[in-house]
Tab-separated table of C-alpha atoms in Angstrom:
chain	number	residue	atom	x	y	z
A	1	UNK	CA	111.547	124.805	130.541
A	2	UNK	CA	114.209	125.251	127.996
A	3	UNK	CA	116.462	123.027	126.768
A	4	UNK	CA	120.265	123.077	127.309
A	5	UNK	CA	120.867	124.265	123.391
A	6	UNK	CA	118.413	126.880	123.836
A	7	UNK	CA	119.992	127.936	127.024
A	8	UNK	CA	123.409	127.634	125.928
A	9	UNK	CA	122.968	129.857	122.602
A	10	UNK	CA	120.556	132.253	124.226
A	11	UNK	CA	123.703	134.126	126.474
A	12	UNK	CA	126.910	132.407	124.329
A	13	UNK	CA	129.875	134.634	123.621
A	14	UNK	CA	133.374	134.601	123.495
A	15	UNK	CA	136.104	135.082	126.295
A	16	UNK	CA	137.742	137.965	126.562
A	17	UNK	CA	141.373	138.186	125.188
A	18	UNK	CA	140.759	134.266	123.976
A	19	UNK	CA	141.807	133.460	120.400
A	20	UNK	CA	139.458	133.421	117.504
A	21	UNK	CA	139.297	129.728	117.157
A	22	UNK	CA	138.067	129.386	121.153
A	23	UNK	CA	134.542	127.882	121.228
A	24	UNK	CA	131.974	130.056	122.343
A	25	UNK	CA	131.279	129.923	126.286
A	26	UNK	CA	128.192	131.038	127.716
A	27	UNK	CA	127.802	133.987	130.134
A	28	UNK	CA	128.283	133.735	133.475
A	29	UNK	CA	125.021	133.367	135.578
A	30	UNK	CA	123.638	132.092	138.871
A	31	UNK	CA	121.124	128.811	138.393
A	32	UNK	CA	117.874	128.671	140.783
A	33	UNK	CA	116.261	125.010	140.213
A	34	UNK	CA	113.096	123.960	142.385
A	35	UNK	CA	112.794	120.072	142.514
A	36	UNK	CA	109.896	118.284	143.907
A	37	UNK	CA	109.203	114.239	144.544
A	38	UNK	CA	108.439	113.299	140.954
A	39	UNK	CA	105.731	112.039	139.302
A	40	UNK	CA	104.994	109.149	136.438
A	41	UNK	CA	104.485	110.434	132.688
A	42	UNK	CA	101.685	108.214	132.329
A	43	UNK	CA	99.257	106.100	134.140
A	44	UNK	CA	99.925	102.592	132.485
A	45	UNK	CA	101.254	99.926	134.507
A	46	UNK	CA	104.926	99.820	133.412
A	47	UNK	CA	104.880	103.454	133.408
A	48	UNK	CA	104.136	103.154	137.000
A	49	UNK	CA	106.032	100.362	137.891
A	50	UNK	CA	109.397	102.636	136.522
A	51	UNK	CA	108.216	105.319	138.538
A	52	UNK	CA	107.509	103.477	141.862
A	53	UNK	CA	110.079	101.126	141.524
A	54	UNK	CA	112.545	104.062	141.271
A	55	UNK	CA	110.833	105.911	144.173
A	56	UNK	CA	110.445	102.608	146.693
A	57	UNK	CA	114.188	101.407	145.758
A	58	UNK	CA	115.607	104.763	147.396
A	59	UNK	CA	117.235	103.478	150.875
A	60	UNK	CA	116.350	107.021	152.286
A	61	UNK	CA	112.533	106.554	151.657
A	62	UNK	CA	113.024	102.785	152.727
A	63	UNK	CA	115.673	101.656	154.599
A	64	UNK	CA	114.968	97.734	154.849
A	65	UNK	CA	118.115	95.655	153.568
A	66	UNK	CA	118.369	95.258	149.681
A	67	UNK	CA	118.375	91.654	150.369
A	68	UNK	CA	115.153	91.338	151.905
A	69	UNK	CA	113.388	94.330	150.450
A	70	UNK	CA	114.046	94.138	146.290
A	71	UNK	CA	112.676	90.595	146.099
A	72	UNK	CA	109.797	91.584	147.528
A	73	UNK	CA	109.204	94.852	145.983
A	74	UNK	CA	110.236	93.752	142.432
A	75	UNK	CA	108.028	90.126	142.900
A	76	UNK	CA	105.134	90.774	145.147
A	77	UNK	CA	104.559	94.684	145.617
A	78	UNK	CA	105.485	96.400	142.349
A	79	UNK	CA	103.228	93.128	140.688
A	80	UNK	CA	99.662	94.774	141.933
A	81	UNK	CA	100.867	98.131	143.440
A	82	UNK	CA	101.449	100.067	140.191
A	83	UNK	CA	97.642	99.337	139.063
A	84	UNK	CA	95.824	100.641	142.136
A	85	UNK	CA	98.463	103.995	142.084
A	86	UNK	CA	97.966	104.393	138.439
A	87	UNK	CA	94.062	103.948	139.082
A	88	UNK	CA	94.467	106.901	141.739
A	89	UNK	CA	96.891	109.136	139.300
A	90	UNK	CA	93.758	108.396	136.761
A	91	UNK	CA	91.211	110.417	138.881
A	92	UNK	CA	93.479	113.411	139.068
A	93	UNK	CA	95.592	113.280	135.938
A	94	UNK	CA	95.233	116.385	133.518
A	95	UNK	CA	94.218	115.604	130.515
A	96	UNK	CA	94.656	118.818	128.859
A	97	UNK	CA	98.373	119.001	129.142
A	98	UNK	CA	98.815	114.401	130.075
A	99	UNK	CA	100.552	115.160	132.636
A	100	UNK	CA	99.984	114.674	136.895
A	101	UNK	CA	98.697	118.118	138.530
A	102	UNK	CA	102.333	118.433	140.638
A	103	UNK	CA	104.098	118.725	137.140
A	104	UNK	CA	101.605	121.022	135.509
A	105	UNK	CA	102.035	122.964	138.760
A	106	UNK	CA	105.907	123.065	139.643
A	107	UNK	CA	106.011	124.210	135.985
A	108	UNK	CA	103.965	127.669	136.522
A	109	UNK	CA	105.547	127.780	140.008
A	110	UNK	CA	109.202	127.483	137.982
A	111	UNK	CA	107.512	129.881	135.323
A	112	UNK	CA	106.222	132.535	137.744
A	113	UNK	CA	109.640	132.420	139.920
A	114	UNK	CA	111.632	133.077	136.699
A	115	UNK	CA	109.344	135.890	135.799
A	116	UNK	CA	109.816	137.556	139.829
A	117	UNK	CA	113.479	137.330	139.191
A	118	UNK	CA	114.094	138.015	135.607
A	119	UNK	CA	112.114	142.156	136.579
A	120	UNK	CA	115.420	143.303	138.283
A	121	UNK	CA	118.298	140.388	137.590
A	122	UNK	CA	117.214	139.693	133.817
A	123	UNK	CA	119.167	136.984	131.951
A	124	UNK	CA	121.745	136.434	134.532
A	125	UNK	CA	119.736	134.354	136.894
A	126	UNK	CA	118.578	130.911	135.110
A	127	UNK	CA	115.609	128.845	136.944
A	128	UNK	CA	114.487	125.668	135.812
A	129	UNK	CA	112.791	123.029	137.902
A	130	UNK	CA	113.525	118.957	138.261
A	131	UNK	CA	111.813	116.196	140.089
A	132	UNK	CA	113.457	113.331	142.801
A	133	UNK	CA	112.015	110.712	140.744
A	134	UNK	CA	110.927	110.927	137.224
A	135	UNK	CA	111.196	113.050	134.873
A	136	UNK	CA	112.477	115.670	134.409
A	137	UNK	CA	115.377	114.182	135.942
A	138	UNK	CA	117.539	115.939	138.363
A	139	UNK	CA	120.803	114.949	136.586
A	140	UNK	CA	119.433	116.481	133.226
A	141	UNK	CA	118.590	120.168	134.371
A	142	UNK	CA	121.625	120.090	136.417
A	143	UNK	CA	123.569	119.103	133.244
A	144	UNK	CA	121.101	122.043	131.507
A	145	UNK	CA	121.819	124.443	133.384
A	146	UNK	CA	125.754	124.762	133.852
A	147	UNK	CA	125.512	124.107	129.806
A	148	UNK	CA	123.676	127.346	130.115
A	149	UNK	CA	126.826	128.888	131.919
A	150	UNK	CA	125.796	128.980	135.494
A	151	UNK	CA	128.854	129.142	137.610
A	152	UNK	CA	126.887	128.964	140.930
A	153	UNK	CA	123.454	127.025	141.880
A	154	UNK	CA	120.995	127.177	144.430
A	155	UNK	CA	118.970	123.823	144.764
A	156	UNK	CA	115.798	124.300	146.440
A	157	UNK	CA	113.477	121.289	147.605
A	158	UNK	CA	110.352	122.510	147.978
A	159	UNK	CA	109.353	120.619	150.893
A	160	UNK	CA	108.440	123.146	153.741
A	161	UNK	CA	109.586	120.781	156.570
A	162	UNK	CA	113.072	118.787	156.231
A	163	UNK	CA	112.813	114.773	156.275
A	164	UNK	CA	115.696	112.424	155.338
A	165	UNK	CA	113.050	110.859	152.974
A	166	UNK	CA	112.274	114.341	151.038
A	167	UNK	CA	115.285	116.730	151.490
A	168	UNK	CA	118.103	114.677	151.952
A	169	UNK	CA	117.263	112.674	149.237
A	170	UNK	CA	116.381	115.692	146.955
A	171	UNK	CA	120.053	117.124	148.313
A	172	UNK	CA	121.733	113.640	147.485
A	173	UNK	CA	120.464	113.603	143.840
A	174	UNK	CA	121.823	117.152	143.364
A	175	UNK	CA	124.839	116.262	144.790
A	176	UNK	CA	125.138	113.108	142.652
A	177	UNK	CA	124.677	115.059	139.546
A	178	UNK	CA	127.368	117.569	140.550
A	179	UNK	CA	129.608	114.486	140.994
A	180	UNK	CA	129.160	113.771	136.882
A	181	UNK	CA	130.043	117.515	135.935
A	182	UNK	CA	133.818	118.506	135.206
A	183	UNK	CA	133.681	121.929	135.487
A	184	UNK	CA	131.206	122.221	138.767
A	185	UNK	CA	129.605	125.648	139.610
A	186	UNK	CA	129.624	126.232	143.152
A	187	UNK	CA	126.438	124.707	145.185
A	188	UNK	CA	124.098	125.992	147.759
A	189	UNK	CA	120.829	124.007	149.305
A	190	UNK	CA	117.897	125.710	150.596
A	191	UNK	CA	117.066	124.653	154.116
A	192	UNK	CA	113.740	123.956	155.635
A	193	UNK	CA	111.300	126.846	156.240
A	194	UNK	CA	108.651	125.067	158.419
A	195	UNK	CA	108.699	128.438	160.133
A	196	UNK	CA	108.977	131.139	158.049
A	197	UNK	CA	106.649	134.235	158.857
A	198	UNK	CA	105.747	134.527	154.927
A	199	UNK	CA	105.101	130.860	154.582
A	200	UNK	CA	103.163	130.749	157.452
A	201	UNK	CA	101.215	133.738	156.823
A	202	UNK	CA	100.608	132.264	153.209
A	203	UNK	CA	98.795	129.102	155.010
A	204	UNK	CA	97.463	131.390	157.502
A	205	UNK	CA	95.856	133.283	154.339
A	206	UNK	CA	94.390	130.132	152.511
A	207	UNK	CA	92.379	129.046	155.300
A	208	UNK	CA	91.185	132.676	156.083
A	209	UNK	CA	90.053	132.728	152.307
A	210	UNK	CA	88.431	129.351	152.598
A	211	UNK	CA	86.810	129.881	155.519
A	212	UNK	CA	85.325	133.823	154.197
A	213	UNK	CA	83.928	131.554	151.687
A	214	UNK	CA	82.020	128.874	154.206
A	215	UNK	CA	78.403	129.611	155.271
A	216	UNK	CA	79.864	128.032	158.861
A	217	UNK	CA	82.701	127.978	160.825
A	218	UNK	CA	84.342	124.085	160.707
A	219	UNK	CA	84.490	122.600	163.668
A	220	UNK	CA	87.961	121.709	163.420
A	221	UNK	CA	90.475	122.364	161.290
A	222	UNK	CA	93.188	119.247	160.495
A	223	UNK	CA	96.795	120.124	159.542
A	224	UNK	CA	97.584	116.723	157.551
A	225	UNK	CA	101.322	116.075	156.890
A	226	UNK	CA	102.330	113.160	154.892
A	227	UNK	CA	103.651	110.139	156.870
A	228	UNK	CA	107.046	108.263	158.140
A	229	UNK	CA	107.597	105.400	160.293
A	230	UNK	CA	108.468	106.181	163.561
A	231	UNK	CA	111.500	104.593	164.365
A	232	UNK	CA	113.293	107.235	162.227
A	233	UNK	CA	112.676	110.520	164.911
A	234	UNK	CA	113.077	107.945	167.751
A	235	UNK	CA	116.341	105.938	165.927
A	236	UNK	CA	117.459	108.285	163.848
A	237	UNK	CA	116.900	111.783	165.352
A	238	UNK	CA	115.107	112.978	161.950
A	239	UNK	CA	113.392	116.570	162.736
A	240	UNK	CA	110.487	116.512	160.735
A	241	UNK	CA	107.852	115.406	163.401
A	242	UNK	CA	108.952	118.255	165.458
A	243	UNK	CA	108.921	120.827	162.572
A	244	UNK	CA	105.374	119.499	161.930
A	245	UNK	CA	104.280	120.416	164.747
A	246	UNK	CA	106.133	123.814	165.255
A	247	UNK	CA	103.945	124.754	161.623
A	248	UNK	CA	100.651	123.925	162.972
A	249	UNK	CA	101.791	125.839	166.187
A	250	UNK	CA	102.465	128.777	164.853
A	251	UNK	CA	99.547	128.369	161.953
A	252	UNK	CA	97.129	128.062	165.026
A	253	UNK	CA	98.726	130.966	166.769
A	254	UNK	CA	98.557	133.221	163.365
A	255	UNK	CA	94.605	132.553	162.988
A	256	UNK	CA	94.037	132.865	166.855
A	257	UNK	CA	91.888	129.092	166.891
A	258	UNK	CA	92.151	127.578	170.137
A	259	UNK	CA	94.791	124.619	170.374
A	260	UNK	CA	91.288	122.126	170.664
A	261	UNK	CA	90.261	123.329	167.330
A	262	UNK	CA	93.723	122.727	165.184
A	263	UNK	CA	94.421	119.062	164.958
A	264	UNK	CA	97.843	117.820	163.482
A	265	UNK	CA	97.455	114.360	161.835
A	266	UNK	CA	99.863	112.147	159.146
A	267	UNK	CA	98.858	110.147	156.442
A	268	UNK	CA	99.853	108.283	153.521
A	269	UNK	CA	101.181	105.067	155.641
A	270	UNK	CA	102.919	102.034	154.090
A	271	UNK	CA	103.663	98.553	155.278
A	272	UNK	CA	103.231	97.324	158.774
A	273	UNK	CA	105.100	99.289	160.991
A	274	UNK	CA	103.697	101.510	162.860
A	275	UNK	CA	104.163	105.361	161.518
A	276	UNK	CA	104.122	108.753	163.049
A	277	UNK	CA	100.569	109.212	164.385
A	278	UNK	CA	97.805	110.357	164.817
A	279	UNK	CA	96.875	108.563	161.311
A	280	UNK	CA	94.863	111.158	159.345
A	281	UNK	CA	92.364	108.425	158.146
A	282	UNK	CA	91.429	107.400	161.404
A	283	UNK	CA	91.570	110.744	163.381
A	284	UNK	CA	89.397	112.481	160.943
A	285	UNK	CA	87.078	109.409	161.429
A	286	UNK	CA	87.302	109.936	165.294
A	287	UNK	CA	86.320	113.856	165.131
A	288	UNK	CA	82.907	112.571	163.503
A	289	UNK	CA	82.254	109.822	166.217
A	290	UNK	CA	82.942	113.017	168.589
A	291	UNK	CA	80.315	115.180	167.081
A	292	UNK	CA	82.794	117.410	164.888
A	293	UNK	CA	80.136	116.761	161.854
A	294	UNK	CA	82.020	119.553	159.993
A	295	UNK	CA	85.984	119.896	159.352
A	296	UNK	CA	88.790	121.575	156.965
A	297	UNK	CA	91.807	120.192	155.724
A	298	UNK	CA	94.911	120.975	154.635
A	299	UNK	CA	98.734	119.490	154.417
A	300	UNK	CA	101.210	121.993	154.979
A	301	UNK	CA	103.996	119.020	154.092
A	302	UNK	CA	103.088	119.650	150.598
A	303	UNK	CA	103.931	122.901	148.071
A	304	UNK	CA	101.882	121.339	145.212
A	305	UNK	CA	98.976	119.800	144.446
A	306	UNK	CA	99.450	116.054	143.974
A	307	UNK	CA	97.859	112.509	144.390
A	308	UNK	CA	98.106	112.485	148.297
A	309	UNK	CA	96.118	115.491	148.528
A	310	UNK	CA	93.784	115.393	145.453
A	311	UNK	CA	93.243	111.382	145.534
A	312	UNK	CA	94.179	110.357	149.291
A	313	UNK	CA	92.304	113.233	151.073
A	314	UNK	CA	89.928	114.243	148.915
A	315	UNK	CA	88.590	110.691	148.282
A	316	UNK	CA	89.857	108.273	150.732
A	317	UNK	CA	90.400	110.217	153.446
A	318	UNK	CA	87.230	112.148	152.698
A	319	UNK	CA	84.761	109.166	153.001
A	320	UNK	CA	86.211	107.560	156.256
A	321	UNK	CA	84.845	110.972	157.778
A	322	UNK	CA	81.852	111.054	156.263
A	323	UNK	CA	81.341	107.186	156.784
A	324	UNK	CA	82.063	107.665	160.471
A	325	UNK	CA	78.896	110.360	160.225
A	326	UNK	CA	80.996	113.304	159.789
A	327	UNK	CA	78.573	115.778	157.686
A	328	UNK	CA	80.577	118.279	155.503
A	329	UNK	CA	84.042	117.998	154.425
A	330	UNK	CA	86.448	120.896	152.873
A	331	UNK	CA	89.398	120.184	151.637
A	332	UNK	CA	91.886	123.582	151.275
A	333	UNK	CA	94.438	123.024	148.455
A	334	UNK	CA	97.695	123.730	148.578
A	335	UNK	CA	99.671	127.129	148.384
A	336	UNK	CA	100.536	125.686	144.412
A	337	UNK	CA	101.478	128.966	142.501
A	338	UNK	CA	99.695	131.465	144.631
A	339	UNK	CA	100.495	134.737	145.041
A	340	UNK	CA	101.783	134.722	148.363
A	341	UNK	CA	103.461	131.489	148.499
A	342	UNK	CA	105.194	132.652	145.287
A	343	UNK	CA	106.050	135.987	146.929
A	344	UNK	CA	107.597	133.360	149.710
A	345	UNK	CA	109.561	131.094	147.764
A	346	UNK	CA	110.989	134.752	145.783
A	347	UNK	CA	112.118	135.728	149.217
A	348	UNK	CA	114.024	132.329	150.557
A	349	UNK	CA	115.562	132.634	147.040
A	350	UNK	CA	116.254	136.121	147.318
A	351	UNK	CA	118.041	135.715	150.849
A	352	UNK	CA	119.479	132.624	149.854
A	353	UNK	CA	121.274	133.825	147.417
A	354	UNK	CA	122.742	137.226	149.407
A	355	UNK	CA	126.794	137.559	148.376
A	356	UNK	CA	125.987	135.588	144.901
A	357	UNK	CA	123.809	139.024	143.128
């Protein structure tokens, strides 16, 4: 990721026909930034407390009244919470680089993008990457990048199926940053692709791959898609339980499974209310009680690697089924910075940005 200096001097020049005392102005170009939910920079308490106090303040992810909810997430919640999710971030955390596995990941997938695009539009695309929450901040790259002289961006949340909690509030941030910019380049938003043919061939492709490499076939395979309380499809009309299900539809119909053998299931569920369900924790649970002693999962919802699907499923999750007496458990990462899903996320951008190159 380079820096807005770097940028900047990297394609400055000079107007045309402007006099010789007129500050250098970069280049014209076209900005591509990929932004995913954030992450911590460390696993300390108060690093975590910044983090998910940030994250758990945002009335899109929560929607309870200020008045009620702030006492008790600054006072009660955010006084224990940030040492069991920094305990969690701990078993996954890369050491090489100290960073989480999502940053180290939307990095190469911001780094391989750039390198797709760069083979026939050299310098006059830029792509960078931000996060929701966290660093780097969304603000800051946005800032970055029309230092670096792009005129026109496309913002592109990497979340596969649109929720008010995930791509509205990636699309708000951008928007708020665009709000602090005098000169603003013009703004596009790339919209959900729950059913794209080359995203869900590139699913349909990691479990073929996983499977070719099982001595036996699973007996089911769950389709786990992070959580949201229910009363926002039934009160607020949000799309992303229907979109869920429209991905393992088509995922199922791709492979050819039969619809008994392709379970869709949500995890990651906070506070008392009751939450889209089936609950992946106690579904995968079930399919053991039911003699299903060996199942795959995976979770479409998310484009990277990160502590729901490293830490959630392939610990907690993970032991309810084989506590329940499930036998064999295989977890299929995410698409991350395949090949295919890169080849995907090179087309959106590519279509996305038809009457801009």
């Amino acid at each position: 990721m380079l820096d807005a200096s770097q940028m900047t001097e990297a394609g400055a020049g000079r107007l045309a026909h402007a006099p010789g005392d007129h500050p250098p102005v970069p280049r014209a170009k076209i900005g591509v930034m990929l932004v995913n939910l954030g992450t911590p920079p460390a696993t300390d308490y108060w690093s975590m407390r910044r983090y998910l106090s940030e994250f758990l303040s945002d009335r899109r992810v929560i929607d309870y009244s200020p008045l009620f909810w702030q006492p008790l997430l600054q006072l009660v919640i955010l006084s224990k919470r940030p040492f069991s999710s920094g305990k969690a971030y701990e078993s996954i955390w890369n050491r090489e680089r100290d960073e989480s596995p999502l940053l180290t990941i939307t990095r190469e997938q911001t780094e391989k993008l750039r390198a797709r695009l760069a083979a026939d539009l050299g310098e006059g695309v830029v792509v960078d990457f931000c996060m929701r929450y966290g660093e780097p901040s969304t603000i800051s790259r946005v800032k970055a990048m029309q230092a670096a002289g792009a005129e026109k961006i496309l913002f592109f949340p990497l979340y596969p199926q649109y929720a008010g909690a995930t791509t509205a509030t990636a699309n708000d941030a951008f928007f708020r940053a665009l709000m602090e910019i005098e000169w603003q380049p013009a703004a596009r938003t790339v919209p959900p692709y729950y059913a794209h043919p080359l995203y869900i061939e590139a699913l349909a492709k990691s479990v073929e791959a996983a499977y070719a490499g099982m001595d036996r076939r699973p007996d089911a395979l769950v389709t786990s898609y992070h959580g949201l309380p229910k009363r926002y499809l039934v009160e607020k009309g949000d799309p992303y339980h229907c979109q869920c299900a429209a991905t393992t539809r088509r995922l199922r119909e791709r492979l050819g499974f039969p619809t008994e053998e392709v379970v869709l299931t949500f995890q990651s569920r906070f506070g008392s209310e009751e939450w889209l369900q089936p609950y992946t924790v106690e579904e995968v649970a079930r399919l053991a009680k039911a003699g299903k002693t060996h199942i795959a999962i995976m979770a479409p919802a998310f484009s990277s690697d990160c502590v729901e699907t490293l830490e959630e499923i392939s610990e907690e999750i993970k032991e309810s089924f084989l506590h329940a007496g499930g036998e064999r458990f295989d977890y299929i990462p995410c698409l991350n910075a395949s090949e295919d899903h890169m080849a995907m996320i090179e087309a959106i951008v590519r279509n996305e940005l038809q009457g801009w190159i």
